[in-house]
Amino acid sequence: MRKLRLFGVAIACLLSHQQSIMAQGSDIKKDTIALQHGAHRIGNRTDADMERWRNLRFGQFIHWGVYAIPGGIWNGKVYDGAAEWIRSWKEMPKDAYDNLYKQFDPVACDPAAWAQQAKDMGAKYMVITTKHHDGFCLWPSKFSKYTIAATPYKKDIIGPMVAAYNKAGIDAYLYFSIIDWNNPDWRTSLKTAADTAAMVRFKVFVKNQLKELLERYPTVKGFWFDGTWDDSWKNDGAFSDELEQYLQKLHPGLIIGSRLRADEKGARHFDSNNRLMGDYEQGWERKLPEKIADVHGHDWEGVMTVPENQWGYHQRWDGHIKSSNEIIEMLAKSVSLSGNFVLNFGPKPDGTFRTEEQQLMTNIGSWMKVNGEAIYGAGYAGFEKQDWGYFTRKTGTDTVYMVVCNVPVSGKLRVKLPAGKVIGSAYTLEEPGTQLSPELIVRNEYFIPIAQKVYTTPLVVVLTLWNGAAADHYEKAKT
Ligand code: LM5
């Protein structure tokens, strides 16, 4: 009897394992390669910390460091790469760059004002650079001399930022690059025994700094790792695996994206069996998935710049600059594909934001104040995509949002419902008191007429779905 019961439990486990794979939308297939340092979980995390992250949906990225001082210009020449990469430009003398910290003095930096501005934009989390590829630390790390403590400003930046954002109800995440142009032990590849020894020391340094950050800033919710693509890192999957487990043991619930990890065969983000490593897919940088199949049921996050590719402050923004409507559309698209969207800002060396960024935050914020319920706690709606924009659905409910980015000249929005559902009510978030009158066009397909006027921001229509069948007098043509 006992044996039978155990057998039953085993079968139930197997079934639920299969279901979780199916829920991911991926094929049921066996892992063909035995891995020690591959994915340790199949399917998304289900704990409260991850559920919280999943519902935040909109974040603010901050790239700030000594690269803000040249702001993409050195000796009158304009660097057309990303401003935070200027040290790697042939026109930039390394020695000059490595002495910029002596001028870093952001006297106008007001963490409470930053947090308020992010809150007004509608951001529910923020990610801030503690250390970018140049190695400059925005906290007074005891493991490096190249930190904020050595600048005229002297004071810690990270602590007051985390505190101010938390006070405004915004979760804080720490960006940390594994690249470190300032540390003599950092290597891209290991060619000699001396390289190997240096990288061993470097990894101890990385581990020390990360432990230090968690101890200093215990309210942070996760790390945002970067610069993990070099051979020296990706060929030591065991270390990335042990580091991830070490950090999550130090700080239970900590969220770490897929970018940190490699497996023992050097596969990154996805292990050699194509299983996602880490807590969410972190490969969406300056691009977004097109359709739900692209994300394979995984939690994911997209990070986006306002110009084509500038993260740190650049004095001269060239090329196309995204408008608030384009950003809102990207946010809605991300949510419609069950992902988070993080918009980047690059503050000036004095600690203030350029006017374009301030204006953008204000514009996004006014839209979010009216329409935020289509974003927060929402995800993929399960509806057929329509040309006017994006459907989102308040997770686990029958409330569906239509974020209308392209208003049809007909003034009518096509909606195709899944079988067994009818529209119970329809109204816009800008005028929730006025019911719209959906028109049934064929079985399960409706037109929602909206006011014919000039729309200057995306319109959100809320649909409440009821169970039922639409009138059945439509007959398919025989052909
Ligand atoms: C590497 C080389 C050229 C363009 C882009 C990249 C990859 N991205 C980065 O190095 C950093 N990741 C972004 C989040 C930002 O921090 C960028 O500098």
CSV table of C-alpha atoms and ligand atoms in Angstrom, one decimal:
chain,number,residue,atom,x,y,z
A,1,MET,CA,0.0,0.0,0.0
A,2,ARG,CA,2.7,2.4,1.0
A,3,LYS,CA,4.7,1.5,-2.1
A,4,LEU,CA,1.6,2.1,-4.2
A,5,ARG,CA,1.1,5.5,-2.6
A,6,LEU,CA,4.8,6.4,-3.3
A,7,PHE,CA,4.3,5.3,-6.9
A,8,GLY,CA,1.3,7.6,-7.1
A,9,VAL,CA,3.3,10.5,-5.8
A,10,ALA,CA,6.1,9.8,-8.3
A,11,ILE,CA,3.6,9.8,-11.2
A,12,ALA,CA,2.0,13.0,-9.9
A,13,CYS,CA,5.4,14.7,-9.8
A,14,LEU,CA,6.2,13.5,-13.3
A,15,LEU,CA,2.9,14.8,-14.6
A,16,SER,CA,3.3,18.2,-12.9
A,17,HIS,CA,6.9,18.4,-14.3
A,18,GLN,CA,5.5,17.8,-17.8
A,19,GLN,CA,2.7,20.3,-17.3
A,20,SER,CA,5.2,23.0,-16.2
A,21,ILE,CA,7.2,22.3,-19.4
A,22,MET,CA,4.0,22.5,-21.4
A,23,ALA,CA,3.0,25.7,-19.7
A,24,GLN,CA,6.2,27.2,-20.9
A,25,GLY,CA,5.1,26.5,-24.4
A,26,SER,CA,8.2,24.5,-25.3
A,27,ASP,CA,8.2,21.1,-26.7
A,28,ILE,CA,8.5,18.2,-24.2
A,29,LYS,CA,12.0,17.0,-24.8
A,30,LYS,CA,14.6,15.3,-22.7
A,31,ASP,CA,17.8,17.1,-21.8
A,32,THR,CA,20.2,15.3,-24.0
A,33,ILE,CA,23.4,16.6,-22.4
A,34,ALA,CA,24.3,15.9,-18.8
A,35,LEU,CA,25.1,19.2,-17.2
A,36,GLN,CA,26.3,20.1,-13.7
A,37,HIS,CA,26.1,23.9,-14.3
A,38,GLY,CA,23.1,24.2,-16.6
A,39,ALA,CA,19.6,25.4,-15.6
A,40,HIS,CA,18.6,24.4,-12.2
A,41,ARG,CA,14.9,24.9,-12.7
A,42,ILE,CA,12.5,24.4,-15.6
A,43,GLY,CA,9.8,27.1,-15.9
A,44,ASN,CA,9.5,30.4,-14.2
A,45,ARG,CA,10.1,31.1,-10.5
A,46,THR,CA,6.8,31.0,-8.6
A,47,ASP,CA,7.8,32.7,-5.3
A,48,ALA,CA,6.5,36.0,-4.0
A,49,ASP,CA,9.7,38.0,-4.9
A,50,MET,CA,9.5,36.9,-8.5
A,51,GLU,CA,5.8,37.5,-8.6
A,52,ARG,CA,6.4,41.0,-7.3
A,53,TRP,CA,9.0,41.6,-10.1
A,54,ARG,CA,6.6,40.2,-12.7
A,55,ASN,CA,3.9,42.7,-11.8
A,56,LEU,CA,6.1,45.8,-11.7
A,57,ARG,CA,6.3,45.9,-15.5
A,58,PHE,CA,8.0,49.3,-15.8
A,59,GLY,CA,11.4,50.2,-14.6
A,60,GLN,CA,13.9,53.0,-14.8
A,61,PHE,CA,17.6,52.3,-15.7
A,62,ILE,CA,20.2,54.8,-14.6
A,63,HIS,CA,23.7,54.8,-16.3
A,64,TRP,CA,25.9,57.2,-14.3
A,65,GLY,CA,29.6,57.4,-13.9
A,66,VAL,CA,32.7,59.4,-14.8
A,67,TYR,CA,31.9,58.9,-18.5
A,68,ALA,CA,29.2,61.6,-18.0
A,69,ILE,CA,32.0,64.2,-17.7
A,70,PRO,CA,33.3,64.0,-21.3
A,71,GLY,CA,29.7,63.2,-22.3
A,72,GLY,CA,30.9,61.7,-25.6
A,73,ILE,CA,33.2,64.6,-26.6
A,74,TRP,CA,36.9,64.7,-26.1
A,75,ASN,CA,39.2,67.5,-27.4
A,76,GLY,CA,36.4,68.9,-29.6
A,77,LYS,CA,35.9,65.5,-31.3
A,78,VAL,CA,32.6,63.7,-31.0
A,79,TYR,CA,32.5,60.0,-30.2
A,80,ASP,CA,29.7,58.4,-32.0
A,81,GLY,CA,29.7,55.2,-30.0
A,82,ALA,CA,27.9,54.9,-26.7
A,83,ALA,CA,29.1,57.6,-24.2
A,84,GLU,CA,29.9,55.0,-21.5
A,85,TRP,CA,32.3,53.3,-23.8
A,86,ILE,CA,34.4,56.4,-24.6
A,87,ARG,CA,37.4,55.0,-22.8
A,88,SER,CA,37.8,52.3,-25.5
A,89,TRP,CA,37.9,55.0,-28.3
A,90,LYS,CA,41.3,55.4,-29.9
A,91,GLU,CA,41.0,59.2,-29.6
A,92,MET,CA,40.6,59.0,-25.8
A,93,PRO,CA,43.8,58.9,-23.8
A,94,LYS,CA,43.4,56.2,-21.2
A,95,ASP,CA,45.3,58.2,-18.6
A,96,ALA,CA,43.0,61.2,-19.1
A,97,TYR,CA,40.0,59.0,-18.7
A,98,ASP,CA,41.4,57.3,-15.5
A,99,ASN,CA,41.8,60.7,-13.9
A,100,LEU,CA,38.3,62.0,-14.7
A,101,TYR,CA,37.2,60.9,-11.2
A,102,LYS,CA,39.1,63.8,-9.8
A,103,GLN,CA,36.4,66.1,-11.3
A,104,PHE,CA,33.4,64.0,-10.4
A,105,ASP,CA,31.4,66.3,-8.1
A,106,PRO,CA,27.7,66.0,-8.6
A,107,VAL,CA,26.7,68.8,-6.2
A,108,ALA,CA,23.2,69.1,-7.7
A,109,CYS,CA,22.4,65.4,-7.1
A,110,ASP,CA,19.2,65.1,-5.2
A,111,PRO,CA,18.2,61.4,-4.7
A,112,ALA,CA,14.7,62.3,-3.4
A,113,ALA,CA,14.1,64.4,-6.5
A,114,TRP,CA,15.3,61.6,-8.7
A,115,ALA,CA,13.0,59.1,-7.0
A,116,GLN,CA,10.0,61.5,-7.1
A,117,GLN,CA,10.6,62.0,-10.8
A,118,ALA,CA,10.8,58.2,-11.4
A,119,LYS,CA,7.6,57.7,-9.4
A,120,ASP,CA,5.8,60.4,-11.4
A,121,MET,CA,6.8,58.7,-14.6
A,122,GLY,CA,5.2,55.5,-13.3
A,123,ALA,CA,8.4,53.4,-12.7
A,124,LYS,CA,8.0,50.6,-10.1
A,125,TYR,CA,11.7,49.6,-10.1
A,126,MET,CA,15.0,51.1,-10.9
A,127,VAL,CA,18.3,49.7,-11.9
A,128,ILE,CA,21.4,51.8,-11.2
A,129,THR,CA,25.0,51.3,-12.3
A,130,THR,CA,27.2,50.5,-9.3
A,131,LYS,CA,30.1,49.9,-11.6
A,132,HIS,CA,30.3,50.0,-15.4
A,133,HIS,CA,33.0,48.5,-17.6
A,134,ASP,CA,35.4,51.3,-16.6
A,135,GLY,CA,35.6,49.9,-13.1
A,136,PHE,CA,34.6,53.2,-11.3
A,137,CYS,CA,32.5,52.4,-8.2
A,138,LEU,CA,29.7,54.7,-7.2
A,139,TRP,CA,29.9,53.2,-3.7
A,140,PRO,CA,32.9,53.5,-1.5
A,141,SER,CA,34.1,49.9,-2.0
A,142,LYS,CA,36.8,48.8,0.4
A,143,PHE,CA,38.1,46.5,-2.3
A,144,SER,CA,39.0,49.3,-4.8
A,145,LYS,CA,40.7,52.7,-4.7
A,146,TYR,CA,38.8,53.8,-7.8
A,147,THR,CA,35.6,54.8,-6.1
A,148,ILE,CA,33.3,57.7,-5.3
A,149,ALA,CA,35.3,58.1,-2.0
A,150,ALA,CA,38.3,59.3,-4.0
A,151,THR,CA,36.3,62.0,-5.8
A,152,PRO,CA,35.7,65.6,-4.6
A,153,TYR,CA,32.2,64.5,-3.9
A,154,LYS,CA,33.4,61.8,-1.5
A,155,LYS,CA,30.0,60.6,-0.4
A,156,ASP,CA,28.3,57.3,-1.3
A,157,ILE,CA,25.8,57.6,-4.2
A,158,ILE,CA,24.3,54.1,-4.1
A,159,GLY,CA,23.1,54.1,-0.5
A,160,PRO,CA,21.1,57.4,-0.7
A,161,MET,CA,19.7,56.4,-4.1
A,162,VAL,CA,18.4,53.0,-2.8
A,163,ALA,CA,17.0,54.7,0.3
A,164,ALA,CA,15.3,57.5,-1.6
A,165,TYR,CA,13.8,55.2,-4.3
A,166,ASN,CA,12.6,52.7,-1.6
A,167,LYS,CA,11.0,55.6,0.3
A,168,ALA,CA,9.1,56.5,-2.9
A,169,GLY,CA,7.9,52.9,-3.1
A,170,ILE,CA,10.3,51.9,-5.9
A,171,ASP,CA,12.3,48.6,-5.8
A,172,ALA,CA,16.1,49.0,-6.4
A,173,TYR,CA,18.3,46.7,-8.5
A,174,LEU,CA,22.0,47.0,-8.8
A,175,TYR,CA,23.8,47.0,-12.2
A,176,PHE,CA,27.3,45.5,-12.0
A,177,SER,CA,29.6,44.8,-14.9
A,178,ILE,CA,32.0,41.9,-14.9
A,179,ILE,CA,34.3,43.8,-17.2
A,180,ASP,CA,36.7,46.0,-15.3
A,181,TRP,CA,39.1,48.1,-17.3
A,182,ASN,CA,40.6,49.5,-14.1
A,183,ASN,CA,41.5,46.2,-12.4
A,184,PRO,CA,44.9,44.9,-13.6
A,185,ASP,CA,43.7,41.3,-13.0
A,186,TRP,CA,40.8,41.5,-15.3
A,187,ARG,CA,41.2,39.5,-18.6
A,188,THR,CA,39.1,38.9,-21.7
A,189,SER,CA,40.8,35.6,-22.4
A,190,LEU,CA,43.3,33.4,-20.7
A,191,LYS,CA,46.4,32.7,-22.7
A,192,THR,CA,49.1,32.1,-20.0
A,193,ALA,CA,49.3,30.7,-16.5
A,194,ALA,CA,49.7,34.3,-15.3
A,195,ASP,CA,46.4,35.2,-17.0
A,196,THR,CA,44.7,32.3,-15.2
A,197,ALA,CA,46.2,33.4,-11.9
A,198,ALA,CA,45.1,37.0,-12.4
A,199,MET,CA,41.5,35.9,-13.3
A,200,VAL,CA,41.4,33.8,-10.2
A,201,ARG,CA,42.2,36.9,-8.1
A,202,PHE,CA,39.7,38.9,-10.1
A,203,LYS,CA,36.9,36.6,-9.4
A,204,VAL,CA,37.6,36.8,-5.7
A,205,PHE,CA,37.5,40.6,-6.0
A,206,VAL,CA,34.1,40.3,-7.9
A,207,LYS,CA,32.7,38.1,-5.2
A,208,ASN,CA,33.9,40.4,-2.4
A,209,GLN,CA,32.4,43.4,-4.1
A,210,LEU,CA,29.0,41.7,-4.6
A,211,LYS,CA,28.9,40.5,-1.0
A,212,GLU,CA,29.8,44.1,0.1
A,213,LEU,CA,26.9,45.5,-2.0
A,214,LEU,CA,24.4,43.1,-0.5
A,215,GLU,CA,25.6,43.8,3.0
A,216,ARG,CA,25.6,47.6,2.5
A,217,TYR,CA,22.3,47.7,0.7
A,218,PRO,CA,20.1,44.9,2.1
A,219,THR,CA,16.9,46.2,0.6
A,220,VAL,CA,17.9,45.6,-3.0
A,221,LYS,CA,15.9,43.1,-4.9
A,222,GLY,CA,18.4,41.9,-7.4
A,223,PHE,CA,21.5,42.3,-9.5
A,224,TRP,CA,21.6,43.3,-13.2
A,225,PHE,CA,24.8,41.7,-14.5
A,226,ASP,CA,26.6,42.9,-17.7
A,227,GLY,CA,29.9,42.3,-19.5
A,228,THR,CA,29.8,38.5,-19.2
A,229,TRP,CA,30.4,37.7,-22.8
A,230,ASP,CA,34.2,37.4,-22.8
A,231,ASP,CA,35.9,34.0,-22.9
A,232,SER,CA,37.5,34.5,-19.5
A,233,TRP,CA,34.0,34.5,-18.0
A,234,LYS,CA,32.0,32.2,-20.2
A,235,ASN,CA,34.6,29.5,-20.1
A,236,ASP,CA,34.1,29.2,-16.4
A,237,GLY,CA,30.4,28.3,-16.1
A,238,ALA,CA,31.1,26.6,-12.8
A,239,PHE,CA,32.1,29.9,-11.2
A,240,SER,CA,29.1,31.8,-12.6
A,241,ASP,CA,26.9,29.0,-11.2
A,242,GLU,CA,28.5,29.0,-7.8
A,243,LEU,CA,28.4,32.8,-7.7
A,244,GLU,CA,24.7,32.9,-8.4
A,245,GLN,CA,24.0,30.4,-5.7
A,246,TYR,CA,26.2,32.1,-3.3
A,247,LEU,CA,24.5,35.5,-3.8
A,248,GLN,CA,21.0,33.9,-3.6
A,249,LYS,CA,22.0,32.2,-0.3
A,250,LEU,CA,23.3,35.5,1.1
A,251,HIS,CA,20.1,37.2,0.1
A,252,PRO,CA,17.1,34.9,-0.3
A,253,GLY,CA,14.7,35.9,-3.1
A,254,LEU,CA,17.4,37.8,-5.0
A,255,ILE,CA,16.6,38.2,-8.7
A,256,ILE,CA,19.3,37.6,-11.2
A,257,GLY,CA,18.7,37.6,-15.0
A,258,SER,CA,20.2,35.1,-17.5
A,259,ARG,CA,23.1,37.3,-18.5
A,260,LEU,CA,25.3,36.2,-15.5
A,261,ARG,CA,25.4,32.6,-16.4
A,262,ALA,CA,27.3,30.2,-18.7
A,263,ASP,CA,27.2,26.5,-18.4
A,264,GLU,CA,30.3,24.3,-18.4
A,265,LYS,CA,30.3,24.1,-22.2
A,266,GLY,CA,30.3,27.9,-22.5
A,267,ALA,CA,26.7,28.3,-23.5
A,268,ARG,CA,25.3,31.6,-22.3
A,269,HIS,CA,21.7,32.6,-21.2
A,270,PHE,CA,20.4,29.2,-22.4
A,271,ASP,CA,22.3,26.1,-21.4
A,272,SER,CA,23.5,23.5,-23.9
A,273,ASN,CA,20.0,21.8,-23.6
A,274,ASN,CA,18.4,25.1,-24.4
A,275,ARG,CA,17.1,25.6,-20.9
A,276,LEU,CA,17.0,29.2,-19.6
A,277,MET,CA,19.5,29.9,-16.8
A,278,GLY,CA,18.9,32.5,-14.1
A,279,ASP,CA,15.5,34.0,-13.2
A,280,TYR,CA,14.4,35.6,-16.4
A,281,GLU,CA,15.6,36.1,-20.0
A,282,GLN,CA,17.9,39.1,-20.0
A,283,GLY,CA,19.0,39.2,-23.7
A,284,TRP,CA,16.5,41.8,-24.9
A,285,GLU,CA,18.8,44.9,-25.1
A,286,ARG,CA,17.6,47.7,-27.4
A,287,LYS,CA,15.2,45.2,-29.1
A,288,LEU,CA,11.9,43.6,-28.2
A,289,PRO,CA,10.3,40.3,-29.1
A,290,GLU,CA,7.8,40.4,-31.9
A,291,LYS,CA,5.4,37.7,-30.8
A,292,ILE,CA,4.6,35.5,-27.8
A,293,ALA,CA,6.3,32.5,-29.3
A,294,ASP,CA,9.6,34.4,-29.2
A,295,VAL,CA,9.7,34.4,-25.3
A,296,HIS,CA,8.9,30.6,-24.9
A,297,GLY,CA,6.8,31.3,-21.8
A,298,HIS,CA,9.8,32.7,-19.9
A,299,ASP,CA,9.8,35.8,-17.7
A,300,TRP,CA,11.8,38.4,-19.6
A,301,GLU,CA,12.8,42.1,-19.5
A,302,GLY,CA,13.7,44.5,-22.3
A,303,VAL,CA,16.0,47.4,-21.7
A,304,MET,CA,15.8,50.4,-24.0
A,305,THR,CA,17.7,53.6,-24.7
A,306,VAL,CA,16.1,56.9,-25.8
A,307,PRO,CA,18.4,57.5,-28.7
A,308,GLU,CA,19.5,54.5,-30.8
A,309,ASN,CA,22.5,53.5,-28.5
A,310,GLN,CA,23.4,55.9,-25.7
A,311,TRP,CA,23.3,54.8,-22.1
A,312,GLY,CA,25.6,57.2,-20.3
A,313,TYR,CA,25.1,61.0,-20.7
A,314,HIS,CA,26.2,62.1,-24.2
A,315,GLN,CA,26.2,65.9,-24.9
A,316,ARG,CA,25.2,65.4,-28.4
A,317,TRP,CA,22.2,63.1,-29.1
A,318,ASP,CA,22.3,62.2,-32.8
A,319,GLY,CA,20.0,60.3,-35.0
A,320,HIS,CA,16.5,59.3,-34.1
A,321,ILE,CA,15.3,60.2,-30.6
A,322,LYS,CA,12.3,58.1,-29.3
A,323,SER,CA,9.2,60.1,-28.5
A,324,SER,CA,7.1,59.4,-25.4
A,325,ASN,CA,4.4,57.8,-27.6
A,326,GLU,CA,7.0,55.4,-29.1
A,327,ILE,CA,8.2,54.5,-25.6
A,328,ILE,CA,4.6,53.9,-24.4
A,329,GLU,CA,4.0,51.7,-27.4
A,330,MET,CA,7.2,49.7,-26.5
A,331,LEU,CA,6.0,49.4,-22.9
A,332,ALA,CA,2.6,48.2,-24.0
A,333,LYS,CA,4.1,45.7,-26.5
A,334,SER,CA,6.4,44.3,-23.7
A,335,VAL,CA,3.4,43.9,-21.3
A,336,SER,CA,1.3,42.3,-24.1
A,337,LEU,CA,4.1,39.7,-24.4
A,338,SER,CA,4.3,39.2,-20.6
A,339,GLY,CA,7.6,41.1,-20.1
A,340,ASN,CA,9.0,44.0,-18.2
A,341,PHE,CA,10.3,47.2,-19.9
A,342,VAL,CA,13.1,49.3,-18.5
A,343,LEU,CA,13.8,52.7,-19.9
A,344,ASN,CA,17.3,54.2,-19.6
A,345,PHE,CA,18.4,57.6,-18.4
A,346,GLY,CA,21.9,59.1,-18.4
A,347,PRO,CA,22.2,61.9,-15.8
A,348,LYS,CA,24.6,64.8,-16.4
A,349,PRO,CA,27.9,65.0,-14.4
A,350,ASP,CA,26.3,67.5,-12.0
A,351,GLY,CA,23.5,65.0,-11.1
A,352,THR,CA,20.7,66.6,-13.0
A,353,PHE,CA,18.8,65.2,-16.0
A,354,ARG,CA,18.8,66.7,-19.5
A,355,THR,CA,15.6,68.5,-20.4
A,356,GLU,CA,14.7,65.9,-23.1
A,357,GLU,CA,14.7,63.2,-20.5
A,358,GLN,CA,12.7,65.3,-18.0
A,359,GLN,CA,10.1,66.0,-20.6
A,360,LEU,CA,9.9,62.4,-21.6
A,361,MET,CA,9.4,61.3,-18.0
A,362,THR,CA,6.6,63.9,-17.6
A,363,ASN,CA,4.9,62.8,-20.7
A,364,ILE,CA,5.0,59.1,-19.9
A,365,GLY,CA,3.9,59.9,-16.4
A,366,SER,CA,0.8,61.7,-17.5
A,367,TRP,CA,-0.2,58.8,-19.7
A,368,MET,CA,0.5,56.2,-16.9
A,369,LYS,CA,-1.6,58.1,-14.4
A,370,VAL,CA,-4.6,57.6,-16.6
A,371,ASN,CA,-3.7,54.3,-18.2
A,372,GLY,CA,-1.4,52.5,-15.8
A,373,GLU,CA,-3.9,49.7,-15.0
A,374,ALA,CA,-3.4,48.4,-18.5
A,375,ILE,CA,0.3,47.9,-17.6
A,376,TYR,CA,0.8,47.0,-13.9
A,377,GLY,CA,0.0,43.4,-13.1
A,378,ALA,CA,-1.0,42.8,-16.7
A,379,GLY,CA,0.4,40.3,-19.3
A,380,TYR,CA,-0.4,38.4,-22.4
A,381,ALA,CA,-4.1,38.4,-23.2
A,382,GLY,CA,-4.3,35.3,-25.4
A,383,PHE,CA,-6.1,37.3,-28.2
A,384,GLU,CA,-5.2,37.5,-31.8
A,385,LYS,CA,-3.1,40.5,-32.5
A,386,GLN,CA,-4.8,43.4,-34.3
A,387,ASP,CA,-3.3,46.2,-36.3
A,388,TRP,CA,-4.4,49.0,-34.0
A,389,GLY,CA,-2.0,48.0,-31.2
A,390,TYR,CA,-1.7,45.6,-28.2
A,391,PHE,CA,-4.0,43.6,-25.9
A,392,THR,CA,-3.0,43.1,-22.3
A,393,ARG,CA,-4.9,41.2,-19.6
A,394,LYS,CA,-5.0,41.7,-15.9
A,395,THR,CA,-3.4,38.4,-15.0
A,396,GLY,CA,-5.9,35.7,-14.0
A,397,THR,CA,-9.0,37.9,-14.8
A,398,ASP,CA,-11.5,38.6,-17.5
A,399,THR,CA,-10.4,42.2,-17.8
A,400,VAL,CA,-8.6,42.9,-21.1
A,401,TYR,CA,-7.1,46.2,-22.2
A,402,MET,CA,-6.7,47.4,-25.7
A,403,VAL,CA,-3.7,49.8,-26.0
A,404,VAL,CA,-4.6,51.6,-29.3
A,405,CYS,CA,-1.5,53.0,-30.9
A,406,ASN,CA,-2.8,53.3,-34.5
A,407,VAL,CA,-6.3,54.6,-34.7
A,408,PRO,CA,-8.0,53.3,-37.9
A,409,VAL,CA,-9.6,55.9,-40.2
A,410,SER,CA,-12.9,54.0,-39.8
A,411,GLY,CA,-12.9,54.8,-36.1
A,412,LYS,CA,-13.6,51.1,-35.4
A,413,LEU,CA,-11.4,48.7,-33.6
A,414,ARG,CA,-11.5,45.1,-34.5
A,415,VAL,CA,-11.5,42.5,-31.7
A,416,LYS,CA,-11.6,38.8,-32.1
A,417,LEU,CA,-12.6,36.9,-28.9
A,418,PRO,CA,-11.7,33.4,-28.0
A,419,ALA,CA,-14.6,30.9,-28.3
A,420,GLY,CA,-17.0,31.0,-25.3
A,421,LYS,CA,-16.5,34.7,-24.5
A,422,VAL,CA,-18.6,37.8,-25.2
A,423,ILE,CA,-18.0,41.4,-24.4
A,424,GLY,CA,-19.8,42.4,-21.2
A,425,SER,CA,-18.7,46.0,-21.2
A,426,ALA,CA,-16.4,48.3,-23.0
A,427,TYR,CA,-15.1,51.8,-22.0
A,428,THR,CA,-12.0,53.9,-22.3
A,429,LEU,CA,-9.7,54.7,-19.3
A,430,GLU,CA,-9.8,58.4,-20.3
A,431,GLU,CA,-13.6,58.4,-20.0
A,432,PRO,CA,-14.6,55.4,-17.8
A,433,GLY,CA,-18.1,56.7,-17.3
A,434,THR,CA,-19.1,56.3,-20.9
A,435,GLN,CA,-20.0,52.9,-22.2
A,436,LEU,CA,-18.9,52.1,-25.8
A,437,SER,CA,-21.2,50.1,-28.1
A,438,PRO,CA,-19.4,47.1,-29.5
A,439,GLU,CA,-20.9,45.9,-32.8
A,440,LEU,CA,-20.9,42.2,-33.5
A,441,ILE,CA,-19.6,41.7,-37.1
A,442,VAL,CA,-19.2,37.9,-37.4
A,443,ARG,CA,-19.2,35.2,-34.7
A,444,ASN,CA,-16.8,36.3,-32.0
A,445,GLU,CA,-15.6,39.3,-33.9
A,446,TYR,CA,-16.6,42.8,-32.9
A,447,PHE,CA,-16.0,46.4,-34.0
A,448,ILE,CA,-15.6,48.8,-31.1
A,449,PRO,CA,-16.4,52.3,-32.2
A,450,ILE,CA,-14.4,55.1,-30.6
A,451,ALA,CA,-14.7,58.8,-30.7
A,452,GLN,CA,-13.4,60.2,-34.0
A,453,LYS,CA,-11.0,62.9,-33.0
A,454,VAL,CA,-7.3,63.5,-33.0
A,455,TYR,CA,-5.6,61.2,-30.5
A,456,THR,CA,-2.3,62.6,-29.2
A,457,THR,CA,-1.4,59.6,-27.0
A,458,PRO,CA,-2.4,55.9,-27.1
A,459,LEU,CA,-6.0,55.3,-26.1
A,460,VAL,CA,-6.9,52.4,-23.8
A,461,VAL,CA,-10.2,50.6,-24.1
A,462,VAL,CA,-11.1,48.2,-21.2
A,463,LEU,CA,-13.1,45.1,-22.1
A,464,THR,CA,-14.9,43.0,-19.5
A,465,LEU,CA,-15.4,39.5,-20.8
A,466,TRP,CA,-18.4,37.3,-19.9
A,467,ASN,CA,-18.8,33.7,-20.6
A,468,GLY,CA,-21.3,33.0,-23.3
A,469,ALA,CA,-21.8,32.6,-27.0
A,470,ALA,CA,-22.5,35.4,-29.5
A,471,ALA,CA,-25.7,35.2,-31.5
A,472,ASP,CA,-25.4,32.4,-34.0
A,473,HIS,CA,-27.0,33.7,-37.2
A,474,TYR,CA,-23.8,34.0,-39.1
A,475,GLU,CA,-23.3,31.4,-41.8
A,476,LYS,CA,-20.0,30.7,-43.5
A,477,ALA,CA,-20.1,31.0,-47.3
A,478,LYS,CA,-19.8,27.7,-49.2
A,479,THR,CA,-17.0,28.1,-51.7
B,1,LM5,C1,28.8,45.8,-26.5
B,1,LM5,C2,29.5,46.4,-27.5
B,1,LM5,C3,28.9,47.3,-28.4
B,1,LM5,C4,27.6,47.7,-28.2
B,1,LM5,C5,26.9,47.1,-27.1
B,1,LM5,C6,27.5,46.1,-26.3
B,1,LM5,C7,26.8,45.5,-25.3
B,1,LM5,N1,26.3,46.4,-24.2
B,1,LM5,C8,27.1,46.9,-23.3
B,1,LM5,O1,28.3,46.8,-23.3
B,1,LM5,C9,26.4,47.6,-22.2
B,1,LM5,N2,25.1,47.0,-21.8
B,1,LM5,C10,24.1,48.1,-21.7
B,1,LM5,C11,23.0,47.7,-20.7
B,1,LM5,C12,24.9,49.3,-21.4
B,1,LM5,O2,25.4,49.2,-20.1
B,1,LM5,C13,26.0,49.1,-22.4
B,1,LM5,O3,27.2,49.9,-22.2
